[in-house]
Amino acid sequence: MSIPLPVFVAIPLVTAFLLPIFGSFGKKGKAAATLLANLATVGLLVICVGSVGQSRVYEVGRWPIPLGINLVLDGLSSLMLLAVSIVAAAAMLFGVKYMEQYTAKPKYLSLFLLMLAGLVGVTLSGDIFNLFVFLEIASIASYALVGFGCGHEELEASFKYMVLGSIGSLFVLFGIALVYGNTGSLNMAYIAKAIAGTGMNVGLGFALALFIAGFGLKAALVPFHAWLPDAHPSAPAPISAMLSGVLIKVLGIYALARIVFNVFGITTAVGWILVVLGLLSMVVGAFMAIGQWDLKRLLAYSSISQIGYVVLGIGLGGLIIAQAGDRLDPQHLTWASLAILGGLFHLINHAVYKSLLFLTSGSVQMATGTRQLKEMGGLAERMPVTRAACTVASASIVGIPPFSGFWSKLILVIAAVQAGFYWIAAIIVFVSLCTLIMYLKVQRYVFLGELPEKLQQVKESPCSMLVPLVFLACLCVLMGLLLVPSMKDNILAPAVKVLTDGVTYSMSLIN
Amino acid sequence: MHGMTVIVKTISSWVKLLIFLFGIYIVIFGHLTPGGGFAGGVILAASYILLMLAFGREFAEENLSLGWASKLDCAGALLFAAIALCGLFYGGGYFFWNFIQHRYLAGPGHALKLVSAGTIPLANIAIGLKVMASLFLVTLVLSTFRPDRSAKEKE
Amino acid sequence: MAYALCFLLFMIGLYCAAVKKNMVKIVIGIMIMEYAVNLFLIMLGYRSGGQAPIVGRGDIAGAGGKVLDSFINTSVDPLPQALVLTTIVISLGSLALMISICIRTYEKYGTFDITEIRRLKG
């Protein structure tokens, strides 16, 4: 039986509004609220796994397509939904014990579920203004969650994040207004048809520039990354995992890829812009991360660097398609598909292992009370499970063979070499070396070495915090199996096909 | 937060009822005249804010406390979700389908009357309730700013 | 021409949000930008000589059976008006959150000046 698509959005949204009623009944009510929230995220994970590989269009209210809003589930959406639900279930379970340090826990749960509803809505939306509304829901919930602790640093980080995020959203809204004025419709498939018919004019070109700037601000690409190194460390650990693991990808990269590939159609100029932004992010993120002494700030800069990989992969694929133009022969198509496959596979890999890294840093912070690398050391014998999870995640992000990160970086290098961009492949390998240096630093200062006297009382984290760590670590190992041809054809290949088909895919939705 | 002078208190105690009634009018007639859920909800909240400005914050909090406003907020949202889900069950699987319109009110004799347009007035009422509760909560919580606390931090 | 003035208002708001040092002024800059975008959206739907997109009893009686045709031919576009209502609600929520963070920051630091609340560096 196929589940109607609005149920994906309704589960977190309705639970978010049920929770404050429970939370006002005292301690038992708070425990019931936590249980309900966890059930909601696990339920969402189950139905997202069940919907992999399907492809549907749902008209809300039975209004036909150009008149009403529609929700679309295709290969790319189901891949993003899988990533979102895995990270959300793990972060929610981790937060059960971790958020005891803060007050007002039902409000945290409601805000978390609202952010999750916004993310799912952005992924499923087939209408450009609907995408903006859910983008704002997710963004505003995340602004509130970053400043949840109300300490000095959190408030400053939250204000900076909020100002830059609002400016990004306003750029996107201006772009939507320009697109509506030029094409007369808000439905993505109809806009694609109109743009393919009339071609680009000044208004549409300006709208595309505004979309790249606005979504680039949300994705923290390099000229627009100023909010990320302050916001991610100050947030509570499960929220850092959600922000770095899924929010910057769904609100930034997924929305940008949808608009650029499926609505406007990729051109060489836009392809080069994406490649250059990706390269800048990779290099700047890696260099700034090596010099950090705050654990979570180092992980935040490393996020900027890895997002650069994803944008590079997608941009490279688009560039190959755009350079071939109308004479798209099968060989160029396989090169482009390989580059986009590398980018999307790296996206889902990074969601899993970066959120695992942030959750382990949260465990370490709760146990030792500090985030500075110089004050830690020798935690290996006191926290063995946390140490094992962190080592698995670090090996994955650096790119050591049996773990998942190696495969996605290898695919990106092969794609760059095959298409003739040898300098890009060299930069990818160089940045991987820098990533190795920074994670060796993390391992040495946090887990190896001697235990300082202040930390003699440190114990392992409680069991409910260890279960999500073990779950995500197992996924890191098993995700390499996604490249086995039968799994690849069901999960990754439809996503790649949506992007390489581009505008023809969206026009096929109308007929 | 202190109240205001006697003149303001007397006049506002008469006017707040009229503002509340006007807000209800805009919410209920939202499918026929401009307005609807959000605009009517803001006017309803404005009547409570007038109460807070004229009589002081504690009086407004006794009138509609924080806990009750929070519950009304959630109730409005859940009512809206219930209306959407009814379309799912009654209409053959489509959210927000206007099942009342298509089942009971189809036909040309029903246009422009108060009872018409199916689920739209019900959705307007739910949104009006939610917006009123939310705006009142926001203003109540933001008005607890105490400047003497910040002066103590400086020392 | 009117669209260019909207864009000028957007740039003024962006300048205010980027350059000013007082937190409240930055928030006001963001509100000016939102106002400019809402104005742009409404002006997109305008049709010179058009009427408000409301159908009343007089319109139904006057047009006979062809209410929909006369509506399409004479009224301004109602879709951007619905979009602007939604955007105003979203900006209300965002404004409430920004102001509450300003208030909390004032309680902690004692000042609204952003050059003095820089503890996060690097």
CSV table of N, CA and C in Angstrom, one decimal, chain B residues 34-133:
chain,number,residue,atom,x,y,z
B,34,PRO,N,-12.3,40.2,2.3
B,34,PRO,CA,-10.9,40.1,2.5
B,34,PRO,C,-10.7,39.9,4.0
B,35,GLY,N,-9.6,39.2,4.3
B,35,GLY,CA,-9.3,38.9,5.7
B,35,GLY,C,-8.9,37.5,5.9
B,36,GLY,N,-9.8,36.8,6.7
B,36,GLY,CA,-9.5,35.3,6.9
B,36,GLY,C,-8.8,35.1,8.2
B,37,GLY,N,-8.1,33.9,8.2
B,37,GLY,CA,-7.6,33.4,9.5
B,37,GLY,C,-6.5,34.3,10.1
B,38,PHE,N,-5.5,34.7,9.3
B,38,PHE,CA,-4.4,35.4,9.9
B,38,PHE,C,-4.7,36.8,10.3
B,39,ALA,N,-5.4,37.5,9.4
B,39,ALA,CA,-5.7,38.9,9.7
B,39,ALA,C,-6.7,39.0,10.9
B,40,GLY,N,-7.7,38.1,11.0
B,40,GLY,CA,-8.6,38.1,12.1
B,40,GLY,C,-7.9,37.7,13.4
B,41,GLY,N,-7.0,36.8,13.3
B,41,GLY,CA,-6.2,36.4,14.5
B,41,GLY,C,-5.4,37.5,15.1
B,42,VAL,N,-4.8,38.3,14.2
B,42,VAL,CA,-4.0,39.4,14.7
B,42,VAL,C,-4.9,40.4,15.4
B,43,ILE,N,-6.1,40.7,14.9
B,43,ILE,CA,-7.0,41.6,15.5
B,43,ILE,C,-7.5,41.1,16.9
B,44,LEU,N,-7.7,39.8,16.9
B,44,LEU,CA,-8.1,39.2,18.2
B,44,LEU,C,-7.0,39.3,19.2
B,45,ALA,N,-5.8,39.1,18.8
B,45,ALA,CA,-4.6,39.2,19.7
B,45,ALA,C,-4.5,40.7,20.1
B,46,ALA,N,-4.8,41.6,19.2
B,46,ALA,CA,-4.7,43.0,19.5
B,46,ALA,C,-5.6,43.4,20.7
B,47,SER,N,-6.7,42.8,20.8
B,47,SER,CA,-7.6,43.1,21.9
B,47,SER,C,-7.0,42.7,23.2
B,48,TYR,N,-6.3,41.6,23.3
B,48,TYR,CA,-5.6,41.2,24.5
B,48,TYR,C,-4.4,42.1,24.8
B,49,ILE,N,-3.8,42.5,23.7
B,49,ILE,CA,-2.6,43.4,23.9
B,49,ILE,C,-3.0,44.7,24.5
B,50,LEU,N,-4.2,45.2,24.0
B,50,LEU,CA,-4.7,46.4,24.5
B,50,LEU,C,-5.0,46.3,26.0
B,51,LEU,N,-5.5,45.1,26.4
B,51,LEU,CA,-5.7,44.8,27.8
B,51,LEU,C,-4.4,44.9,28.6
B,52,MET,N,-3.4,44.3,28.0
B,52,MET,CA,-2.1,44.3,28.7
B,52,MET,C,-1.5,45.7,28.8
B,53,LEU,N,-1.6,46.5,27.8
B,53,LEU,CA,-1.0,47.8,27.8
B,53,LEU,C,-1.8,48.7,28.8
B,54,ALA,N,-3.1,48.6,28.8
B,54,ALA,CA,-3.9,49.5,29.6
B,54,ALA,C,-3.9,49.2,31.1
B,55,PHE,N,-4.0,47.9,31.4
B,55,PHE,CA,-4.1,47.5,32.8
B,55,PHE,C,-2.9,46.9,33.5
B,56,GLY,N,-1.8,46.6,32.7
B,56,GLY,CA,-0.6,46.0,33.3
B,56,GLY,C,-0.5,44.6,32.9
B,57,ARG,N,0.7,44.1,33.0
B,57,ARG,CA,0.9,42.7,32.5
B,57,ARG,C,0.3,41.7,33.4
B,58,GLU,N,0.3,41.9,34.7
B,58,GLU,CA,-0.2,40.9,35.6
B,58,GLU,C,-1.7,40.6,35.4
B,59,PHE,N,-2.5,41.7,35.2
B,59,PHE,CA,-3.9,41.6,34.9
B,59,PHE,C,-4.2,40.8,33.7
B,60,ALA,N,-3.4,41.0,32.6
B,60,ALA,CA,-3.6,40.2,31.4
B,60,ALA,C,-3.3,38.8,31.6
B,61,GLU,N,-2.2,38.5,32.5
B,61,GLU,CA,-1.8,37.2,32.7
B,61,GLU,C,-2.9,36.4,33.5
B,62,GLU,N,-3.6,37.1,34.4
B,62,GLU,CA,-4.7,36.4,35.1
B,62,GLU,C,-5.8,36.1,34.2
B,63,ASN,N,-6.0,37.0,33.2
B,63,ASN,CA,-7.1,36.8,32.3
B,63,ASN,C,-7.0,35.6,31.4
B,64,LEU,N,-5.8,35.5,30.8
B,64,LEU,CA,-5.5,34.3,30.0
B,64,LEU,C,-4.0,33.9,30.3
B,65,SER,N,-3.9,32.9,31.1
B,65,SER,CA,-2.5,32.6,31.6
B,65,SER,C,-1.7,32.0,30.5
B,66,LEU,N,-0.4,31.8,30.8
B,66,LEU,CA,0.6,31.3,29.8
B,66,LEU,C,0.3,29.9,29.5
B,67,GLY,N,-0.1,29.1,30.5
B,67,GLY,CA,-0.4,27.7,30.2
B,67,GLY,C,-1.6,27.5,29.3
B,68,TRP,N,-2.6,28.3,29.5
B,68,TRP,CA,-3.8,28.2,28.7
B,68,TRP,C,-3.6,28.6,27.3
B,69,ALA,N,-2.8,29.7,27.2
B,69,ALA,CA,-2.5,30.2,25.8
B,69,ALA,C,-1.7,29.2,25.0
B,70,SER,N,-0.8,28.5,25.7
B,70,SER,CA,0.0,27.5,25.0
B,70,SER,C,-0.9,26.3,24.6
B,71,LYS,N,-1.9,25.9,25.5
B,71,LYS,CA,-2.8,24.8,25.1
B,71,LYS,C,-3.7,25.2,23.9
B,72,LEU,N,-4.1,26.5,23.9
B,72,LEU,CA,-5.0,27.0,22.8
B,72,LEU,C,-4.2,27.0,21.5
B,73,ASP,N,-3.0,27.4,21.6
B,73,ASP,CA,-2.1,27.3,20.4
B,73,ASP,C,-2.0,25.9,19.8
B,74,CYS,N,-1.7,24.9,20.6
B,74,CYS,CA,-1.6,23.6,20.1
B,74,CYS,C,-3.0,23.1,19.7
B,75,ALA,N,-4.1,23.5,20.3
B,75,ALA,CA,-5.4,23.0,19.9
B,75,ALA,C,-5.7,23.6,18.5
B,76,GLY,N,-5.3,24.8,18.3
B,76,GLY,CA,-5.6,25.4,16.9
B,76,GLY,C,-4.9,24.6,15.9
B,77,ALA,N,-3.6,24.3,16.1
B,77,ALA,CA,-2.8,23.6,15.1
B,77,ALA,C,-3.4,22.2,14.9
B,78,LEU,N,-3.8,21.5,16.0
B,78,LEU,CA,-4.3,20.1,15.9
B,78,LEU,C,-5.6,20.1,15.2
B,79,LEU,N,-6.5,21.2,15.4
B,79,LEU,CA,-7.7,21.3,14.7
B,79,LEU,C,-7.5,21.4,13.2
B,80,PHE,N,-6.5,22.2,12.8
B,80,PHE,CA,-6.2,22.3,11.4
B,80,PHE,C,-5.8,21.0,10.8
B,81,ALA,N,-4.9,20.3,11.6
B,81,ALA,CA,-4.5,19.0,11.1
B,81,ALA,C,-5.6,18.0,11.0
B,82,ALA,N,-6.6,18.1,11.9
B,82,ALA,CA,-7.7,17.2,11.9
B,82,ALA,C,-8.6,17.4,10.6
B,83,ILE,N,-8.7,18.7,10.3
B,83,ILE,CA,-9.5,19.0,9.1
B,83,ILE,C,-8.8,18.5,7.8
B,84,ALA,N,-7.5,18.6,7.8
B,84,ALA,CA,-6.8,18.0,6.7
B,84,ALA,C,-6.9,16.5,6.6
B,85,LEU,N,-6.8,15.8,7.8
B,85,LEU,CA,-6.9,14.4,7.8
B,85,LEU,C,-8.3,13.9,7.4
B,86,CYS,N,-9.3,14.7,7.7
B,86,CYS,CA,-10.7,14.3,7.3
B,86,CYS,C,-10.8,14.1,5.8
B,87,GLY,N,-10.1,15.0,5.1
B,87,GLY,CA,-10.1,14.8,3.6
B,87,GLY,C,-9.5,13.5,3.2
B,88,LEU,N,-8.5,13.1,4.0
B,88,LEU,CA,-7.9,11.8,3.7
B,88,LEU,C,-8.8,10.7,3.9
B,89,PHE,N,-9.6,10.7,5.0
B,89,PHE,CA,-10.4,9.5,5.2
B,89,PHE,C,-11.7,9.5,4.4
B,90,TYR,N,-12.3,10.7,4.3
B,90,TYR,CA,-13.7,10.8,3.6
B,90,TYR,C,-13.6,10.9,2.1
B,91,GLY,N,-12.5,11.3,1.6
B,91,GLY,CA,-12.5,11.7,0.2
B,91,GLY,C,-11.7,10.8,-0.7
B,92,GLY,N,-11.3,9.7,-0.2
B,92,GLY,CA,-10.6,8.8,-1.1
B,92,GLY,C,-9.1,9.1,-1.1
B,93,GLY,N,-8.6,9.7,0.0
B,93,GLY,CA,-7.1,9.7,0.1
B,93,GLY,C,-6.4,11.0,-0.4
B,94,TYR,N,-7.1,12.2,-0.2
B,94,TYR,CA,-6.4,13.4,-0.6
B,94,TYR,C,-6.5,14.3,0.6
B,95,PHE,N,-5.3,14.8,1.0
B,95,PHE,CA,-5.3,15.8,2.1
B,95,PHE,C,-6.0,17.1,1.7
B,96,PHE,N,-6.6,17.7,2.6
B,96,PHE,CA,-7.2,19.0,2.4
B,96,PHE,C,-8.3,19.0,1.3
B,97,TRP,N,-8.8,17.9,1.0
B,97,TRP,CA,-9.8,17.9,0.0
B,97,TRP,C,-11.1,18.5,0.6
B,98,ASN,N,-11.8,19.3,-0.1
B,98,ASN,CA,-12.9,20.0,0.4
B,98,ASN,C,-14.1,19.1,0.5
B,99,PHE,N,-14.1,18.2,1.4
B,99,PHE,CA,-15.1,17.1,1.4
B,99,PHE,C,-16.5,17.7,1.7
B,100,ILE,N,-16.6,18.7,2.5
B,100,ILE,CA,-17.9,19.3,2.8
B,100,ILE,C,-18.5,19.9,1.6
B,101,GLN,N,-17.7,20.6,0.9
B,101,GLN,CA,-18.2,21.3,-0.3
B,101,GLN,C,-18.7,20.3,-1.4
B,102,HIS,N,-17.9,19.2,-1.6
B,102,HIS,CA,-18.2,18.3,-2.7
B,102,HIS,C,-19.4,17.4,-2.3
B,103,ARG,N,-19.5,17.1,-1.0
B,103,ARG,CA,-20.6,16.2,-0.6
B,103,ARG,C,-21.9,16.9,-0.3
B,104,TYR,N,-21.9,18.0,0.5
B,104,TYR,CA,-23.1,18.5,1.0
B,104,TYR,C,-23.5,19.8,0.3
B,105,LEU,N,-22.6,20.5,-0.2
B,105,LEU,CA,-22.9,21.9,-0.6
B,105,LEU,C,-22.7,22.1,-2.1
B,106,ALA,N,-22.6,21.1,-2.9
B,106,ALA,CA,-22.4,21.3,-4.3
B,106,ALA,C,-23.7,21.8,-4.9
B,107,GLY,N,-23.6,22.7,-5.9
B,107,GLY,CA,-24.8,23.2,-6.5
B,107,GLY,C,-24.7,24.7,-6.5
B,108,PRO,N,-25.3,25.4,-7.4
B,108,PRO,CA,-25.2,26.9,-7.5
B,108,PRO,C,-25.9,27.7,-6.5
B,109,GLY,N,-26.8,27.1,-5.8
B,109,GLY,CA,-27.6,27.9,-4.9
B,109,GLY,C,-26.9,28.3,-3.6
B,110,HIS,N,-25.7,27.8,-3.5
B,110,HIS,CA,-25.0,28.1,-2.2
B,110,HIS,C,-23.9,29.2,-2.2
B,111,ALA,N,-23.8,29.8,-3.4
B,111,ALA,CA,-22.6,30.7,-3.4
B,111,ALA,C,-22.9,32.0,-2.6
B,112,LEU,N,-21.9,32.5,-2.0
B,112,LEU,CA,-21.9,33.8,-1.3
B,112,LEU,C,-22.8,33.8,-0.1
B,113,LYS,N,-23.1,32.7,0.4
B,113,LYS,CA,-23.8,32.7,1.7
B,113,LYS,C,-22.7,32.4,2.8
B,114,LEU,N,-23.1,32.5,4.1
B,114,LEU,CA,-22.2,32.3,5.1
B,114,LEU,C,-21.8,30.8,5.2
B,115,VAL,N,-22.8,29.9,5.1
B,115,VAL,CA,-22.5,28.5,5.1
B,115,VAL,C,-22.2,28.1,3.7
B,116,SER,N,-21.0,28.2,3.2
B,116,SER,CA,-20.6,27.8,1.9
B,116,SER,C,-19.1,27.5,1.9
B,117,ALA,N,-18.6,27.1,0.8
B,117,ALA,CA,-17.2,26.9,0.6
B,117,ALA,C,-16.6,25.8,1.5
B,118,GLY,N,-17.4,24.9,2.0
B,118,GLY,CA,-16.9,23.7,2.7
B,118,GLY,C,-16.0,23.9,3.9
B,119,THR,N,-14.8,23.4,3.8
B,119,THR,CA,-13.9,23.4,5.0
B,119,THR,C,-13.2,24.7,5.2
B,120,ILE,N,-13.3,25.7,4.2
B,120,ILE,CA,-12.6,26.9,4.4
B,120,ILE,C,-12.9,27.7,5.6
B,121,PRO,N,-14.2,27.9,6.0
B,121,PRO,CA,-14.4,28.6,7.2
B,121,PRO,C,-13.9,27.9,8.5
B,122,LEU,N,-13.9,26.6,8.5
B,122,LEU,CA,-13.4,25.9,9.6
B,122,LEU,C,-11.9,26.0,9.7
B,123,ALA,N,-11.2,26.0,8.6
B,123,ALA,CA,-9.8,26.2,8.6
B,123,ALA,C,-9.4,27.6,9.1
B,124,ASN,N,-10.3,28.6,8.6
B,124,ASN,CA,-10.0,30.0,9.1
B,124,ASN,C,-10.2,30.1,10.6
B,125,ILE,N,-11.2,29.4,11.2
B,125,ILE,CA,-11.3,29.5,12.6
B,125,ILE,C,-10.1,28.9,13.3
B,126,ALA,N,-9.7,27.8,12.8
B,126,ALA,CA,-8.5,27.1,13.5
B,126,ALA,C,-7.3,28.0,13.4
B,127,ILE,N,-7.1,28.7,12.3
B,127,ILE,CA,-5.9,29.5,12.1
B,127,ILE,C,-6.0,30.8,13.0
B,128,GLY,N,-7.3,31.3,13.1
B,128,GLY,CA,-7.5,32.5,13.9
B,128,GLY,C,-7.2,32.2,15.3
B,129,LEU,N,-7.6,31.1,15.8
B,129,LEU,CA,-7.3,30.7,17.2
B,129,LEU,C,-5.8,30.6,17.4
B,130,LYS,N,-5.1,29.9,16.5
B,130,LYS,CA,-3.7,29.7,16.7
B,130,LYS,C,-2.9,31.0,16.7
B,131,VAL,N,-3.3,31.9,15.7
B,131,VAL,CA,-2.6,33.1,15.6
B,131,VAL,C,-2.8,34.0,16.8
B,132,MET,N,-4.0,34.0,17.3
B,132,MET,CA,-4.3,34.8,18.5
B,132,MET,C,-3.5,34.3,19.7
B,133,ALA,N,-3.5,33.0,19.9
B,133,ALA,CA,-2.7,32.5,21.1
B,133,ALA,C,-1.2,32.8,20.9
